[in-house]
Amino acid sequence: LDIYASVGQALGNLGLAYQSLGQYPEAIDYLQQYRSTMQKIGSHRGEAIALGNLGNVYRALGRIHEALDCHQQCLTLAQSMGDRVLLMKALNSLGNNSYFIGEMAQALTFFQQGLALAEQLGERQNVGIITENIGDIYHTQGQHQSAIDNYGVALEAARTLGDRSLEASALHKLGNVYETLGDYQRALHLVEQSIAISQQIGDQEQ
């Protein structure tokens, strides 16, 4: 079993490496091998992780129905194991997929369930990520105050964690809402802050 687990882990890592390089066919190949190895040794957790990663690759390719299928299977496995972290991630992924195909009500339900878990688990980063996603839905629907409230929570979480990327993103999205509302001065101030942080991040990464 140990050798299979090690091989599986290596396959999973290769899949993620190819995913990060944008080489999606190779990523899918390795992640499918990882999944089948985890199935052989009866590791539900390993299989769920493989499915979650596969779903992310399919979404990146725009193959949303395959992504939804993978994340739904991941959700089912996470529920059967009582793994709340995996469950939270699967719910957020399902929300993203539903948002992508314009199923806003369904997306909001998934995000709200994921957010409740993130708050229970004290997962501040995921609270930030999911509230930003919820803000996107409200902004799309023209519910500006709800969008502002959620982006504000995401911004606060980002600043608490020192997550500069999430901070820049939340500021930019807040700016977009205020622009929609015609508050151009506030919008400009927020977007300028966002750009400054993005430039700092870029300088640090060079």
CSV table of C-alpha atoms in Angstrom, one decimal:
chain,number,residue,atom,x,y,z
A,1,LEU,CA,0.0,0.0,0.0
A,2,ASP,CA,2.8,2.4,0.9
A,3,ILE,CA,4.4,2.1,-2.5
A,4,TYR,CA,1.0,2.8,-4.2
A,5,ALA,CA,0.4,5.8,-2.0
A,6,SER,CA,3.9,7.2,-2.9
A,7,VAL,CA,3.4,6.6,-6.6
A,8,GLY,CA,-0.1,8.1,-6.4
A,9,GLN,CA,1.3,11.2,-4.6
A,10,ALA,CA,4.0,11.6,-7.3
A,11,LEU,CA,1.4,11.3,-10.0
A,12,GLY,CA,-0.8,13.9,-8.3
A,13,ASN,CA,2.2,16.3,-7.9
A,14,LEU,CA,3.0,15.9,-11.6
A,15,GLY,CA,-0.6,16.7,-12.5
A,16,LEU,CA,-0.5,19.9,-10.4
A,17,ALA,CA,2.8,20.9,-11.9
A,18,TYR,CA,1.4,20.5,-15.4
A,19,GLN,CA,-1.7,22.4,-14.4
A,20,SER,CA,0.3,25.3,-13.1
A,21,LEU,CA,2.2,25.4,-16.4
A,22,GLY,CA,-1.1,25.5,-18.3
A,23,GLN,CA,-0.3,22.1,-19.9
A,24,TYR,CA,-3.8,20.8,-19.3
A,25,PRO,CA,-3.9,17.5,-21.4
A,26,GLU,CA,-0.8,16.3,-19.4
A,27,ALA,CA,-2.4,17.5,-16.2
A,28,ILE,CA,-5.6,15.5,-16.9
A,29,ASP,CA,-3.6,12.4,-17.8
A,30,TYR,CA,-1.6,12.4,-14.5
A,31,LEU,CA,-4.5,13.4,-12.3
A,32,GLN,CA,-6.6,10.6,-13.8
A,33,GLN,CA,-3.8,8.1,-13.0
A,34,TYR,CA,-3.6,9.6,-9.5
A,35,ARG,CA,-7.3,9.1,-9.1
A,36,SER,CA,-7.2,5.4,-10.3
A,37,THR,CA,-4.3,4.7,-8.0
A,38,MET,CA,-6.2,6.2,-5.0
A,39,GLN,CA,-9.2,4.1,-5.9
A,40,LYS,CA,-7.0,0.9,-6.0
A,41,ILE,CA,-5.8,1.5,-2.4
A,42,GLY,CA,-9.2,2.6,-1.2
A,43,SER,CA,-8.2,6.1,-0.3
A,44,HIS,CA,-11.4,8.1,-0.5
A,45,ARG,CA,-9.5,11.3,0.5
A,46,GLY,CA,-6.9,10.9,-2.3
A,47,GLU,CA,-9.6,10.2,-4.8
A,48,ALA,CA,-11.6,13.3,-3.7
A,49,ILE,CA,-8.4,15.5,-4.0
A,50,ALA,CA,-7.8,14.1,-7.5
A,51,LEU,CA,-11.4,14.8,-8.5
A,52,GLY,CA,-11.2,18.4,-7.1
A,53,ASN,CA,-8.0,19.1,-9.1
A,54,LEU,CA,-9.4,17.4,-12.2
A,55,GLY,CA,-12.5,19.6,-11.9
A,56,ASN,CA,-10.3,22.7,-11.7
A,57,VAL,CA,-8.4,21.7,-14.9
A,58,TYR,CA,-11.7,21.1,-16.8
A,59,ARG,CA,-13.0,24.5,-15.7
A,60,ALA,CA,-9.8,26.2,-16.9
A,61,LEU,CA,-10.5,24.5,-20.3
A,62,GLY,CA,-14.1,25.7,-20.3
A,63,ARG,CA,-15.4,22.1,-20.0
A,64,ILE,CA,-17.8,23.1,-17.3
A,65,HIS,CA,-20.1,20.1,-17.3
A,66,GLU,CA,-17.1,17.8,-16.8
A,67,ALA,CA,-15.9,20.2,-14.0
A,68,LEU,CA,-19.3,20.1,-12.3
A,69,ASP,CA,-19.3,16.3,-12.5
A,70,CYS,CA,-15.8,16.0,-10.9
A,71,HIS,CA,-16.6,18.5,-8.1
A,72,GLN,CA,-20.0,16.9,-7.4
A,73,GLN,CA,-18.2,13.5,-7.0
A,74,CYS,CA,-15.6,15.2,-4.8
A,75,LEU,CA,-18.5,16.7,-2.7
A,76,THR,CA,-20.1,13.2,-2.3
A,77,LEU,CA,-16.8,11.7,-1.1
A,78,ALA,CA,-16.1,14.5,1.3
A,79,GLN,CA,-19.6,14.2,2.8
A,80,SER,CA,-19.2,10.4,3.2
A,81,MET,CA,-15.9,10.9,5.0
A,82,GLY,CA,-17.1,13.9,7.0
A,83,ASP,CA,-14.1,15.9,5.7
A,84,ARG,CA,-15.3,19.5,6.2
A,85,VAL,CA,-12.3,21.1,4.6
A,86,LEU,CA,-12.7,19.1,1.3
A,87,LEU,CA,-16.4,19.7,1.5
A,88,MET,CA,-15.9,23.5,1.8
A,89,LYS,CA,-13.5,23.5,-1.2
A,90,ALA,CA,-15.9,21.4,-3.3
A,91,LEU,CA,-18.8,23.7,-2.5
A,92,ASN,CA,-16.8,26.8,-3.6
A,93,SER,CA,-15.7,25.0,-6.8
A,94,LEU,CA,-19.3,24.1,-7.6
A,95,GLY,CA,-20.3,27.7,-6.9
A,96,ASN,CA,-17.6,28.9,-9.4
A,97,ASN,CA,-18.8,26.4,-12.0
A,98,SER,CA,-22.5,27.4,-11.6
A,99,TYR,CA,-21.5,31.1,-11.8
A,100,PHE,CA,-19.6,30.4,-15.0
A,101,ILE,CA,-22.7,29.0,-16.7
A,102,GLY,CA,-25.0,31.8,-15.4
A,103,GLU,CA,-26.8,29.7,-12.7
A,104,MET,CA,-26.6,32.5,-10.2
A,105,ALA,CA,-29.1,31.2,-7.6
A,106,GLN,CA,-27.4,27.8,-7.6
A,107,ALA,CA,-24.0,29.4,-7.3
A,108,LEU,CA,-25.1,31.5,-4.4
A,109,THR,CA,-26.4,28.5,-2.5
A,110,PHE,CA,-23.1,26.6,-3.0
A,111,PHE,CA,-21.1,29.7,-1.9
A,112,GLN,CA,-23.3,30.3,1.2
A,113,GLN,CA,-22.9,26.7,2.3
A,114,GLY,CA,-19.1,26.8,1.7
A,115,LEU,CA,-18.9,30.1,3.6
A,116,ALA,CA,-20.8,28.7,6.6
A,117,LEU,CA,-18.2,25.8,6.7
A,118,ALA,CA,-15.2,28.2,6.3
A,119,GLU,CA,-16.5,30.3,9.3
A,120,GLN,CA,-17.0,27.2,11.4
A,121,LEU,CA,-13.5,26.0,10.6
A,122,GLY,CA,-11.9,29.4,11.2
A,123,GLU,CA,-10.6,29.3,7.6
A,124,ARG,CA,-10.0,33.1,7.2
A,125,GLN,CA,-8.6,32.8,3.7
A,126,ASN,CA,-11.5,30.8,2.4
A,127,VAL,CA,-13.9,33.2,4.1
A,128,GLY,CA,-12.2,36.0,2.1
A,129,ILE,CA,-12.2,34.0,-1.2
A,130,ILE,CA,-15.9,32.9,-0.9
A,131,THR,CA,-17.2,36.3,0.2
A,132,GLU,CA,-15.5,37.8,-2.8
A,133,ASN,CA,-17.3,35.2,-5.0
A,134,ILE,CA,-20.6,36.1,-3.3
A,135,GLY,CA,-19.9,39.8,-4.0
A,136,ASP,CA,-19.4,38.9,-7.7
A,137,ILE,CA,-22.9,37.4,-7.8
A,138,TYR,CA,-24.5,40.4,-6.1
A,139,HIS,CA,-22.7,42.8,-8.4
A,140,THR,CA,-23.8,40.9,-11.5
A,141,GLN,CA,-27.4,41.0,-10.2
A,142,GLY,CA,-27.2,44.8,-9.5
A,143,GLN,CA,-27.5,44.3,-5.7
A,144,HIS,CA,-24.8,46.9,-5.1
A,145,GLN,CA,-25.0,47.2,-1.3
A,146,SER,CA,-24.8,43.4,-0.8
A,147,ALA,CA,-21.8,43.4,-3.2
A,148,ILE,CA,-20.1,46.2,-1.2
A,149,ASP,CA,-20.7,44.3,2.1
A,150,ASN,CA,-19.2,41.1,0.8
A,151,TYR,CA,-16.3,42.7,-0.9
A,152,GLY,CA,-15.7,44.5,2.4
A,153,VAL,CA,-15.5,41.2,4.3
A,154,ALA,CA,-13.1,39.8,1.7
A,155,LEU,CA,-10.9,42.9,2.0
A,156,GLU,CA,-10.9,42.7,5.8
A,157,ALA,CA,-9.9,39.0,5.7
A,158,ALA,CA,-7.2,39.8,3.2
A,159,ARG,CA,-5.7,42.5,5.3
A,160,THR,CA,-5.9,40.4,8.5
A,161,LEU,CA,-4.0,37.6,6.7
A,162,GLY,CA,-1.6,39.8,4.7
A,163,ASP,CA,-2.9,38.3,1.5
A,164,ARG,CA,-1.9,41.1,-0.9
A,165,SER,CA,-3.3,39.4,-4.0
A,166,LEU,CA,-6.8,39.0,-2.5
A,167,GLU,CA,-6.6,42.6,-1.1
A,168,ALA,CA,-5.8,44.0,-4.5
A,169,SER,CA,-8.7,42.0,-6.1
A,170,ALA,CA,-11.2,43.1,-3.4
A,171,LEU,CA,-10.2,46.7,-3.7
A,172,HIS,CA,-10.6,46.6,-7.5
A,173,LYS,CA,-14.0,45.0,-7.3
A,174,LEU,CA,-15.2,47.5,-4.7
A,175,GLY,CA,-14.0,50.2,-7.1
A,176,ASN,CA,-16.1,48.7,-9.9
A,177,VAL,CA,-19.2,48.8,-7.8
A,178,TYR,CA,-18.7,52.4,-6.8
A,179,GLU,CA,-18.1,53.3,-10.5
A,180,THR,CA,-21.4,51.6,-11.3
A,181,LEU,CA,-23.1,53.8,-8.6
A,182,GLY,CA,-21.5,56.9,-10.1
A,183,ASP,CA,-19.2,57.6,-7.1
A,184,TYR,CA,-16.2,58.1,-9.4
A,185,GLN,CA,-13.9,59.7,-6.8
A,186,ARG,CA,-14.2,56.7,-4.4
A,187,ALA,CA,-14.0,54.3,-7.3
A,188,LEU,CA,-10.8,55.9,-8.5
A,189,HIS,CA,-9.3,55.9,-5.0
A,190,LEU,CA,-10.0,52.2,-4.6
A,191,VAL,CA,-8.7,51.2,-8.0
A,192,GLU,CA,-5.5,53.2,-7.5
A,193,GLN,CA,-4.9,51.3,-4.2
A,194,SER,CA,-5.5,48.1,-6.0
A,195,ILE,CA,-3.0,49.0,-8.8
A,196,ALA,CA,-0.4,50.1,-6.3
A,197,ILE,CA,-0.6,46.7,-4.5
A,198,SER,CA,-0.5,44.8,-7.8
A,199,GLN,CA,2.6,46.6,-8.8
A,200,GLN,CA,4.3,45.9,-5.4
A,201,ILE,CA,3.5,42.2,-5.7
A,202,GLY,CA,4.9,42.2,-9.3
A,203,ASP,CA,8.1,43.9,-8.1
A,204,GLN,CA,8.5,41.4,-5.3
A,205,GLU,CA,8.0,38.5,-7.7
A,206,GLN,CA,10.7,39.7,-10.2
